[in-house]
Amino acid sequence: MKPRDGIYFLLSLPSVYRLFRTIVRGDGCRVYLSEYVRPIPGEKVLDIGCGPGDILEDLPAVDYLGFDINPKYVEAAQNRFGRRGRFFCGDVGLTAIEREAASFDLVLATGVLHHLDDNQALSLFHLARRALKPGARLVTYDGCFVAGQPKLARLVVSRDRGQYVRESAEYAKLAAQVFPEVRSFVRHDLLRIPYTHVILQCDNAGPLPSGCPPPRLSATLLPSAPE
Ligand SMILES: C[S@@+](CC[C@H](N)C(=O)[O-])C[C@H]1O[C@@H](n2cnc3c(N)ncnc32)[C@H](O)[C@@H]1O
């Protein structure tokens, strides 16, 4: 096993991931939430790629549904935050939320798009669009490359365990295939280490851009309906 594979394996363990996140994140998560996500108490939130659910530490009381492809993360989230939200294991490319379609005020994909190839990323955008109420929003947050980026930040971003780190404009271009309104913000100051993020705010306003039909799902995982 290469040293990098070993680190990636360790990061797949919920406790190691949470420790790493606490060390590098500093106040960045709170800045991301307060300046870009702006969650409102009582909102219904879908968290795609929720990991161990740590974002719940910084969210107000919301009606929360999170899913992730890693069953260990989902189990850890369930054990720690089971009283504050619902969790299930699912792959963004294979998940549909038909019973809860058009019911969410906010969809989050925090640190997820850079783990997805373009087809999976488009599936994420379509899933988010179907989940959102009219006028509601998706917010994403990912490492990116951008012109003029500090060299060290570029190096660190290039070592991310996500295999699909993109130029900031590439993320926005993918989102614009599904969302009519996409705003993009680049930040170099959200972690304690040199790093560059792009945050997208995508509004579920107006009709789908033409020429991009939703992908066919080869399987469907449904979370249990709310009690
Ligand atoms: C960098 S972590 C972010 C976790 C969490 N959102 C956070 O902010 O701590 C990326 C997450 O995306 C999940 N993920 C990657 N590919 C996925 C897929 N195809 N479907 C669902 N989740 C996925 C990973 O398991 C991981 O938990």
PDB file of C-alpha atoms and ligand atoms in Angstrom:
ATOM      1  CA  MET A   1       0.000   0.000   0.000  1.00  0.00           C
ATOM      2  CA  LYS A   2       1.368   3.477  -0.906  1.00  0.00           C
ATOM      3  CA  PRO A   3       1.585   5.973   2.019  1.00  0.00           C
ATOM      4  CA  ARG A   4      -1.132   8.087   0.349  1.00  0.00           C
ATOM      5  CA  ASP A   5      -3.497   5.072   0.149  1.00  0.00           C
ATOM      6  CA  GLY A   6      -2.878   4.484   3.854  1.00  0.00           C
ATOM      7  CA  ILE A   7      -3.844   8.072   4.684  1.00  0.00           C
ATOM      8  CA  TYR A   8      -6.977   7.826   2.527  1.00  0.00           C
ATOM      9  CA  PHE A   9      -7.926   4.561   4.267  1.00  0.00           C
ATOM     10  CA  LEU A  10      -7.463   6.180   7.681  1.00  0.00           C
ATOM     11  CA  LEU A  11      -9.624   9.127   6.600  1.00  0.00           C
ATOM     12  CA  SER A  12     -12.425   6.725   5.688  1.00  0.00           C
ATOM     13  CA  LEU A  13     -12.674   5.870   9.416  1.00  0.00           C
ATOM     14  CA  PRO A  14     -15.203   8.220  11.029  1.00  0.00           C
ATOM     15  CA  SER A  15     -13.119   9.028  14.151  1.00  0.00           C
ATOM     16  CA  VAL A  16      -9.959   9.807  12.126  1.00  0.00           C
ATOM     17  CA  TYR A  17     -11.948  11.885   9.616  1.00  0.00           C
ATOM     18  CA  ARG A  18     -13.602  13.863  12.425  1.00  0.00           C
ATOM     19  CA  LEU A  19     -10.250  14.547  14.111  1.00  0.00           C
ATOM     20  CA  PHE A  20      -8.703  15.670  10.792  1.00  0.00           C
ATOM     21  CA  ARG A  21     -11.715  17.882  10.053  1.00  0.00           C
ATOM     22  CA  THR A  22     -11.515  19.514  13.496  1.00  0.00           C
ATOM     23  CA  ILE A  23      -7.789  20.211  13.109  1.00  0.00           C
ATOM     24  CA  VAL A  24      -7.849  21.713   9.609  1.00  0.00           C
ATOM     25  CA  ARG A  25     -11.236  23.409   9.581  1.00  0.00           C
ATOM     26  CA  GLY A  26     -10.921  25.969  12.353  1.00  0.00           C
ATOM     27  CA  ASP A  27     -13.779  28.423  11.957  1.00  0.00           C
ATOM     28  CA  GLY A  28     -14.169  27.784   8.210  1.00  0.00           C
ATOM     29  CA  CYS A  29     -17.299  25.665   8.558  1.00  0.00           C
ATOM     30  CA  ARG A  30     -19.052  28.405  10.535  1.00  0.00           C
ATOM     31  CA  VAL A  31     -18.046  31.016   7.923  1.00  0.00           C
ATOM     32  CA  TYR A  32     -19.342  28.753   5.139  1.00  0.00           C
ATOM     33  CA  LEU A  33     -22.628  28.292   6.983  1.00  0.00           C
ATOM     34  CA  SER A  34     -23.160  31.880   8.091  1.00  0.00           C
ATOM     35  CA  GLU A  35     -22.093  33.621   4.860  1.00  0.00           C
ATOM     36  CA  TYR A  36     -23.220  31.211   2.150  1.00  0.00           C
ATOM     37  CA  VAL A  37     -25.669  28.604   3.478  1.00  0.00           C
ATOM     38  CA  ARG A  38     -27.550  30.838   5.925  1.00  0.00           C
ATOM     39  CA  PRO A  39     -29.662  28.041   7.413  1.00  0.00           C
ATOM     40  CA  ILE A  40     -32.913  29.005   9.078  1.00  0.00           C
ATOM     41  CA  PRO A  41     -34.258  27.103  12.111  1.00  0.00           C
ATOM     42  CA  GLY A  42     -37.010  24.699  11.102  1.00  0.00           C
ATOM     43  CA  GLU A  43     -35.914  24.386   7.483  1.00  0.00           C
ATOM     44  CA  LYS A  44     -35.991  20.951   5.847  1.00  0.00           C
ATOM     45  CA  VAL A  45     -32.429  20.064   4.834  1.00  0.00           C
ATOM     46  CA  LEU A  46     -31.046  17.277   2.619  1.00  0.00           C
ATOM     47  CA  ASP A  47     -27.301  16.723   3.151  1.00  0.00           C
ATOM     48  CA  ILE A  48     -25.782  14.766   0.234  1.00  0.00           C
ATOM     49  CA  GLY A  49     -22.525  13.017   1.197  1.00  0.00           C
ATOM     50  CA  CYS A  50     -23.139  13.870   4.850  1.00  0.00           C
ATOM     51  CA  GLY A  51     -20.113  11.935   6.158  1.00  0.00           C
ATOM     52  CA  PRO A  52     -20.338  11.380   9.939  1.00  0.00           C
ATOM     53  CA  GLY A  53     -22.927  14.187  10.135  1.00  0.00           C
ATOM     54  CA  ASP A  54     -20.644  16.696  11.867  1.00  0.00           C
ATOM     55  CA  ILE A  55     -22.317  19.650  10.181  1.00  0.00           C
ATOM     56  CA  LEU A  56     -25.161  19.156  12.649  1.00  0.00           C
ATOM     57  CA  GLU A  57     -22.836  20.600  15.320  1.00  0.00           C
ATOM     58  CA  ASP A  58     -23.108  23.967  13.570  1.00  0.00           C
ATOM     59  CA  LEU A  59     -26.642  23.856  12.152  1.00  0.00           C
ATOM     60  CA  PRO A  60     -29.613  25.266  14.057  1.00  0.00           C
ATOM     61  CA  ALA A  61     -32.527  22.903  14.795  1.00  0.00           C
ATOM     62  CA  VAL A  62     -33.594  21.775  11.319  1.00  0.00           C
ATOM     63  CA  ASP A  63     -35.516  18.836   9.860  1.00  0.00           C
ATOM     64  CA  TYR A  64     -32.435  16.979   8.626  1.00  0.00           C
ATOM     65  CA  LEU A  65     -31.986  14.036   6.213  1.00  0.00           C
ATOM     66  CA  GLY A  66     -28.423  12.964   5.369  1.00  0.00           C
ATOM     67  CA  PHE A  67     -27.008  10.199   3.219  1.00  0.00           C
ATOM     68  CA  ASP A  68     -23.552   8.956   2.335  1.00  0.00           C
ATOM     69  CA  ILE A  69     -21.980   6.148   0.327  1.00  0.00           C
ATOM     70  CA  ASN A  70     -19.725   5.099   3.231  1.00  0.00           C
ATOM     71  CA  PRO A  71     -21.672   2.858   5.667  1.00  0.00           C
ATOM     72  CA  LYS A  72     -19.151   3.506   8.465  1.00  0.00           C
ATOM     73  CA  TYR A  73     -19.815   7.250   8.243  1.00  0.00           C
ATOM     74  CA  VAL A  74     -23.572   6.661   8.214  1.00  0.00           C
ATOM     75  CA  GLU A  75     -23.369   4.409  11.282  1.00  0.00           C
ATOM     76  CA  ALA A  76     -21.266   6.999  13.138  1.00  0.00           C
ATOM     77  CA  ALA A  77     -23.714   9.758  12.163  1.00  0.00           C
ATOM     78  CA  GLN A  78     -26.664   7.661  13.281  1.00  0.00           C
ATOM     79  CA  ASN A  79     -25.027   6.870  16.651  1.00  0.00           C
ATOM     80  CA  ARG A  80     -24.087  10.467  17.347  1.00  0.00           C
ATOM     81  CA  PHE A  81     -26.900  12.465  15.799  1.00  0.00           C
ATOM     82  CA  GLY A  82     -29.749   9.940  15.435  1.00  0.00           C
ATOM     83  CA  ARG A  83     -31.989  12.159  17.575  1.00  0.00           C
ATOM     84  CA  ARG A  84     -31.380  15.211  15.398  1.00  0.00           C
ATOM     85  CA  GLY A  85     -31.841  13.741  11.957  1.00  0.00           C
ATOM     86  CA  ARG A  86     -32.442  10.781   9.680  1.00  0.00           C
ATOM     87  CA  PHE A  87     -29.567   9.050   7.889  1.00  0.00           C
ATOM     88  CA  PHE A  88     -29.274   6.403   5.208  1.00  0.00           C
ATOM     89  CA  CYS A  89     -26.549   4.834   3.107  1.00  0.00           C
ATOM     90  CA  GLY A  90     -26.762   5.626  -0.604  1.00  0.00           C
ATOM     91  CA  ASP A  91     -24.825   6.523  -3.724  1.00  0.00           C
ATOM     92  CA  VAL A  92     -25.744   9.875  -5.224  1.00  0.00           C
ATOM     93  CA  GLY A  93     -25.885   8.278  -8.680  1.00  0.00           C
ATOM     94  CA  LEU A  94     -28.432   5.672  -7.538  1.00  0.00           C
ATOM     95  CA  THR A  95     -30.533   7.546  -5.048  1.00  0.00           C
ATOM     96  CA  ALA A  96     -33.961   9.045  -5.583  1.00  0.00           C
ATOM     97  CA  ILE A  97     -36.052  10.837  -2.992  1.00  0.00           C
ATOM     98  CA  GLU A  98     -39.338  10.602  -4.851  1.00  0.00           C
ATOM     99  CA  ARG A  99     -41.517  10.434  -1.747  1.00  0.00           C
ATOM    100  CA  GLU A 100     -39.941  13.660  -0.531  1.00  0.00           C
ATOM    101  CA  ALA A 101     -39.510  15.377  -3.892  1.00  0.00           C
ATOM    102  CA  ALA A 102     -39.958  19.168  -3.916  1.00  0.00           C
ATOM    103  CA  SER A 103     -40.096  19.285  -0.115  1.00  0.00           C
ATOM    104  CA  PHE A 104     -36.629  20.560   0.902  1.00  0.00           C
ATOM    105  CA  ASP A 105     -35.753  24.193   1.643  1.00  0.00           C
ATOM    106  CA  LEU A 106     -32.037  23.548   1.422  1.00  0.00           C
ATOM    107  CA  VAL A 107     -29.778  20.886  -0.106  1.00  0.00           C
ATOM    108  CA  LEU A 108     -26.124  20.722   0.948  1.00  0.00           C
ATOM    109  CA  ALA A 109     -23.239  18.942  -0.758  1.00  0.00           C
ATOM    110  CA  THR A 110     -20.252  19.882   1.384  1.00  0.00           C
ATOM    111  CA  GLY A 111     -16.987  18.533   0.021  1.00  0.00           C
ATOM    112  CA  VAL A 112     -18.678  16.011  -2.280  1.00  0.00           C
ATOM    113  CA  LEU A 113     -18.484  17.152  -5.941  1.00  0.00           C
ATOM    114  CA  HIS A 114     -14.711  16.725  -6.070  1.00  0.00           C
ATOM    115  CA  HIS A 115     -15.238  13.014  -5.332  1.00  0.00           C
ATOM    116  CA  LEU A 116     -17.588  12.639  -8.324  1.00  0.00           C
ATOM    117  CA  ASP A 117     -16.964  12.342 -12.058  1.00  0.00           C
ATOM    118  CA  ASP A 118     -19.011  14.606 -14.334  1.00  0.00           C
ATOM    119  CA  ASN A 119     -21.894  12.117 -14.750  1.00  0.00           C
ATOM    120  CA  GLN A 120     -22.169  11.550 -11.008  1.00  0.00           C
ATOM    121  CA  ALA A 121     -21.922  15.300 -10.395  1.00  0.00           C
ATOM    122  CA  LEU A 122     -24.814  15.853 -12.833  1.00  0.00           C
ATOM    123  CA  SER A 123     -26.785  13.171 -10.970  1.00  0.00           C
ATOM    124  CA  LEU A 124     -26.157  15.109  -7.762  1.00  0.00           C
ATOM    125  CA  PHE A 125     -27.431  18.337  -9.320  1.00  0.00           C
ATOM    126  CA  HIS A 126     -30.536  16.594 -10.703  1.00  0.00           C
ATOM    127  CA  LEU A 127     -31.224  14.910  -7.358  1.00  0.00           C
ATOM    128  CA  ALA A 128     -30.887  18.258  -5.574  1.00  0.00           C
ATOM    129  CA  ARG A 129     -33.158  19.959  -8.094  1.00  0.00           C
ATOM    130  CA  ARG A 130     -35.865  17.314  -7.630  1.00  0.00           C
ATOM    131  CA  ALA A 131     -35.549  17.499  -3.849  1.00  0.00           C
ATOM    132  CA  LEU A 132     -35.881  21.288  -3.618  1.00  0.00           C
ATOM    133  CA  LYS A 133     -39.077  23.285  -3.283  1.00  0.00           C
ATOM    134  CA  PRO A 134     -39.513  25.938  -5.983  1.00  0.00           C
ATOM    135  CA  GLY A 135     -37.253  28.893  -5.137  1.00  0.00           C
ATOM    136  CA  ALA A 136     -35.169  26.880  -2.616  1.00  0.00           C
ATOM    137  CA  ARG A 137     -31.395  26.444  -2.856  1.00  0.00           C
ATOM    138  CA  LEU A 138     -28.491  23.994  -3.180  1.00  0.00           C
ATOM    139  CA  VAL A 139     -25.137  25.019  -1.688  1.00  0.00           C
ATOM    140  CA  THR A 140     -21.924  23.143  -2.545  1.00  0.00           C
ATOM    141  CA  TYR A 141     -18.373  23.519  -1.204  1.00  0.00           C
ATOM    142  CA  ASP A 142     -15.273  21.967  -2.785  1.00  0.00           C
ATOM    143  CA  GLY A 143     -11.550  22.302  -3.247  1.00  0.00           C
ATOM    144  CA  CYS A 144     -10.700  23.869  -6.611  1.00  0.00           C
ATOM    145  CA  PHE A 145      -8.006  25.183  -8.918  1.00  0.00           C
ATOM    146  CA  VAL A 146      -8.168  28.809  -9.950  1.00  0.00           C
ATOM    147  CA  ALA A 147      -5.893  31.267 -11.765  1.00  0.00           C
ATOM    148  CA  GLY A 148      -3.584  33.172  -9.426  1.00  0.00           C
ATOM    149  CA  GLN A 149      -4.046  30.659  -6.619  1.00  0.00           C
ATOM    150  CA  PRO A 150      -1.197  30.559  -4.063  1.00  0.00           C
ATOM    151  CA  LYS A 151       1.198  27.782  -5.174  1.00  0.00           C
ATOM    152  CA  LEU A 152       1.065  25.950  -1.865  1.00  0.00           C
ATOM    153  CA  ALA A 153      -2.730  25.965  -1.883  1.00  0.00           C
ATOM    154  CA  ARG A 154      -2.680  24.525  -5.420  1.00  0.00           C
ATOM    155  CA  LEU A 155      -0.307  21.774  -4.304  1.00  0.00           C
ATOM    156  CA  VAL A 156      -2.386  20.849  -1.258  1.00  0.00           C
ATOM    157  CA  VAL A 157      -5.627  20.860  -3.304  1.00  0.00           C
ATOM    158  CA  SER A 158      -3.977  18.586  -5.886  1.00  0.00           C
ATOM    159  CA  ARG A 159      -3.247  16.031  -3.101  1.00  0.00           C
ATOM    160  CA  ASP A 160      -6.884  15.856  -1.975  1.00  0.00           C
ATOM    161  CA  ARG A 161      -8.319  12.334  -1.737  1.00  0.00           C
ATOM    162  CA  GLY A 162     -11.108  13.425  -4.106  1.00  0.00           C
ATOM    163  CA  GLN A 163     -10.129  12.346  -7.626  1.00  0.00           C
ATOM    164  CA  TYR A 164     -12.106  15.041  -9.455  1.00  0.00           C
ATOM    165  CA  VAL A 165     -10.876  18.395  -8.165  1.00  0.00           C
ATOM    166  CA  ARG A 166     -11.734  20.884 -10.937  1.00  0.00           C
ATOM    167  CA  GLU A 167     -11.122  24.470 -11.970  1.00  0.00           C
ATOM    168  CA  SER A 168     -13.674  26.629 -10.121  1.00  0.00           C
ATOM    169  CA  ALA A 169     -15.452  27.499 -13.396  1.00  0.00           C
ATOM    170  CA  GLU A 170     -15.853  23.787 -14.268  1.00  0.00           C
ATOM    171  CA  TYR A 171     -17.978  23.173 -11.165  1.00  0.00           C
ATOM    172  CA  ALA A 172     -20.175  26.160 -12.050  1.00  0.00           C
ATOM    173  CA  LYS A 173     -20.499  24.974 -15.663  1.00  0.00           C
ATOM    174  CA  LEU A 174     -21.785  21.574 -14.515  1.00  0.00           C
ATOM    175  CA  ALA A 175     -24.258  23.165 -12.101  1.00  0.00           C
ATOM    176  CA  ALA A 176     -25.518  25.501 -14.845  1.00  0.00           C
ATOM    177  CA  GLN A 177     -26.583  22.468 -16.917  1.00  0.00           C
ATOM    178  CA  VAL A 178     -29.240  21.795 -14.282  1.00  0.00           C
ATOM    179  CA  PHE A 179     -29.817  25.016 -12.311  1.00  0.00           C
ATOM    180  CA  PRO A 180     -30.867  28.245 -14.045  1.00  0.00           C
ATOM    181  CA  GLU A 181     -29.171  30.452 -11.440  1.00  0.00           C
ATOM    182  CA  VAL A 182     -25.682  29.635 -10.161  1.00  0.00           C
ATOM    183  CA  ARG A 183     -23.460  31.970  -8.136  1.00  0.00           C
ATOM    184  CA  SER A 184     -19.876  31.002  -7.457  1.00  0.00           C
ATOM    185  CA  PHE A 185     -17.500  32.271  -4.740  1.00  0.00           C
ATOM    186  CA  VAL A 186     -13.800  31.455  -4.413  1.00  0.00           C
ATOM    187  CA  ARG A 187     -12.197  31.542  -0.932  1.00  0.00           C
ATOM    188  CA  HIS A 188      -8.604  30.943   0.113  1.00  0.00           C
ATOM    189  CA  ASP A 189      -9.185  31.290   3.854  1.00  0.00           C
ATOM    190  CA  LEU A 190     -11.597  28.609   5.037  1.00  0.00           C
ATOM    191  CA  LEU A 191      -9.055  26.128   6.404  1.00  0.00           C
ATOM    192  CA  ARG A 192      -6.079  26.421   8.734  1.00  0.00           C
ATOM    193  CA  ILE A 193      -3.909  25.017   5.906  1.00  0.00           C
ATOM    194  CA  PRO A 194      -3.313  26.642   2.475  1.00  0.00           C
ATOM    195  CA  TYR A 195      -6.335  25.626   0.414  1.00  0.00           C
ATOM    196  CA  THR A 196      -8.771  27.084  -2.102  1.00  0.00           C
ATOM    197  CA  HIS A 197     -12.523  26.419  -2.126  1.00  0.00           C
ATOM    198  CA  VAL A 198     -15.309  27.205  -4.510  1.00  0.00           C
ATOM    199  CA  ILE A 199     -18.788  27.588  -3.071  1.00  0.00           C
ATOM    200  CA  LEU A 200     -21.795  27.403  -5.391  1.00  0.00           C
ATOM    201  CA  GLN A 201     -25.215  28.748  -4.564  1.00  0.00           C
ATOM    202  CA  CYS A 202     -27.734  27.232  -6.992  1.00  0.00           C
ATOM    203  CA  ASP A 203     -31.321  28.478  -6.959  1.00  0.00           C
ATOM    204  CA  ASN A 204     -34.207  26.250  -7.943  1.00  0.00           C
ATOM    205  CA  ALA A 205     -35.844  29.053  -9.876  1.00  0.00           C
ATOM    206  CA  GLY A 206     -37.429  28.765 -13.289  1.00  0.00           C
ATOM    207  CA  PRO A 207     -37.463  25.841 -15.722  1.00  0.00           C
ATOM    208  CA  LEU A 208     -34.605  23.386 -16.297  1.00  0.00           C
ATOM    209  CA  PRO A 209     -32.043  24.593 -18.835  1.00  0.00           C
ATOM    210  CA  SER A 210     -32.959  22.817 -22.084  1.00  0.00           C
ATOM    211  CA  GLY A 211     -31.033  19.925 -23.597  1.00  0.00           C
ATOM    212  CA  CYS A 212     -30.116  18.192 -20.351  1.00  0.00           C
ATOM    213  CA  PRO A 213     -32.635  15.476 -19.454  1.00  0.00           C
ATOM    214  CA  PRO A 214     -32.301  13.947 -15.969  1.00  0.00           C
ATOM    215  CA  PRO A 215     -30.128  10.809 -15.964  1.00  0.00           C
ATOM    216  CA  ARG A 216     -31.828   7.410 -15.790  1.00  0.00           C
ATOM    217  CA  LEU A 217     -31.401   5.758 -12.411  1.00  0.00           C
ATOM    218  CA  SER A 218     -30.293   2.129 -12.535  1.00  0.00           C
ATOM    219  CA  ALA A 219     -31.441   1.515  -8.976  1.00  0.00           C
ATOM    220  CA  THR A 220     -33.384   3.450  -6.416  1.00  0.00           C
ATOM    221  CA  LEU A 221     -32.828   3.665  -2.698  1.00  0.00           C
ATOM    222  CA  LEU A 222     -35.588   5.317  -0.785  1.00  0.00           C
ATOM    223  CA  PRO A 223     -35.119   6.627   2.733  1.00  0.00           C
ATOM    224  CA  SER A 224     -37.922   5.746   5.106  1.00  0.00           C
ATOM    225  CA  ALA A 225     -40.764   8.233   4.966  1.00  0.00           C
ATOM    226  CA  PRO A 226     -40.979  10.684   7.867  1.00  0.00           C
ATOM    227  CA  GLU A 227     -42.957   9.421  10.893  1.00  0.00           C
TER     228      GLU A 227
HETATM  229  C1  LIG B   1     -14.939  15.319   2.149  1.00  0.00           C
HETATM  230  S1  LIG B   1     -16.199  14.238   2.705  1.00  0.00           S
HETATM  231  C2  LIG B   1     -17.401  15.423   3.295  1.00  0.00           C
HETATM  232  C3  LIG B   1     -18.312  14.859   4.350  1.00  0.00           C
HETATM  233  C4  LIG B   1     -19.265  15.881   4.965  1.00  0.00           C
HETATM  234  N1  LIG B   1     -20.149  16.473   3.978  1.00  0.00           N
HETATM  235  C5  LIG B   1     -18.470  16.946   5.703  1.00  0.00           C
HETATM  236  O1  LIG B   1     -18.555  18.106   5.331  1.00  0.00           O
HETATM  237  O2  LIG B   1     -17.779  16.585   6.664  1.00  0.00           O
HETATM  238  C6  LIG B   1     -16.965  13.673   1.177  1.00  0.00           C
HETATM  239  C7  LIG B   1     -18.098  12.723   1.437  1.00  0.00           C
HETATM  240  O3  LIG B   1     -18.725  12.383   0.204  1.00  0.00           O
HETATM  241  C8  LIG B   1     -19.085  11.012   0.290  1.00  0.00           C
HETATM  242  N2  LIG B   1     -19.294  10.495  -1.066  1.00  0.00           N
HETATM  243  C9  LIG B   1     -18.341  10.307  -2.016  1.00  0.00           C
HETATM  244  N3  LIG B   1     -18.886   9.782  -3.143  1.00  0.00           N
HETATM  245  C10 LIG B   1     -20.217   9.645  -2.887  1.00  0.00           C
HETATM  246  C11 LIG B   1     -21.323   9.156  -3.655  1.00  0.00           C
HETATM  247  N4  LIG B   1     -21.151   8.677  -4.905  1.00  0.00           N
HETATM  248  N5  LIG B   1     -22.559   9.148  -3.104  1.00  0.00           N
HETATM  249  C12 LIG B   1     -22.742   9.622  -1.823  1.00  0.00           C
HETATM  250  N6  LIG B   1     -21.724  10.083  -1.046  1.00  0.00           N
HETATM  251  C13 LIG B   1     -20.480  10.109  -1.567  1.00  0.00           C
HETATM  252  C14 LIG B   1     -17.901  10.386   1.028  1.00  0.00           C
HETATM  253  O4  LIG B   1     -18.192   9.109   1.571  1.00  0.00           O
HETATM  254  C15 LIG B   1     -17.631  11.430   2.087  1.00  0.00           C
HETATM  255  O5  LIG B   1     -18.363  11.230   3.261  1.00  0.00           O
END
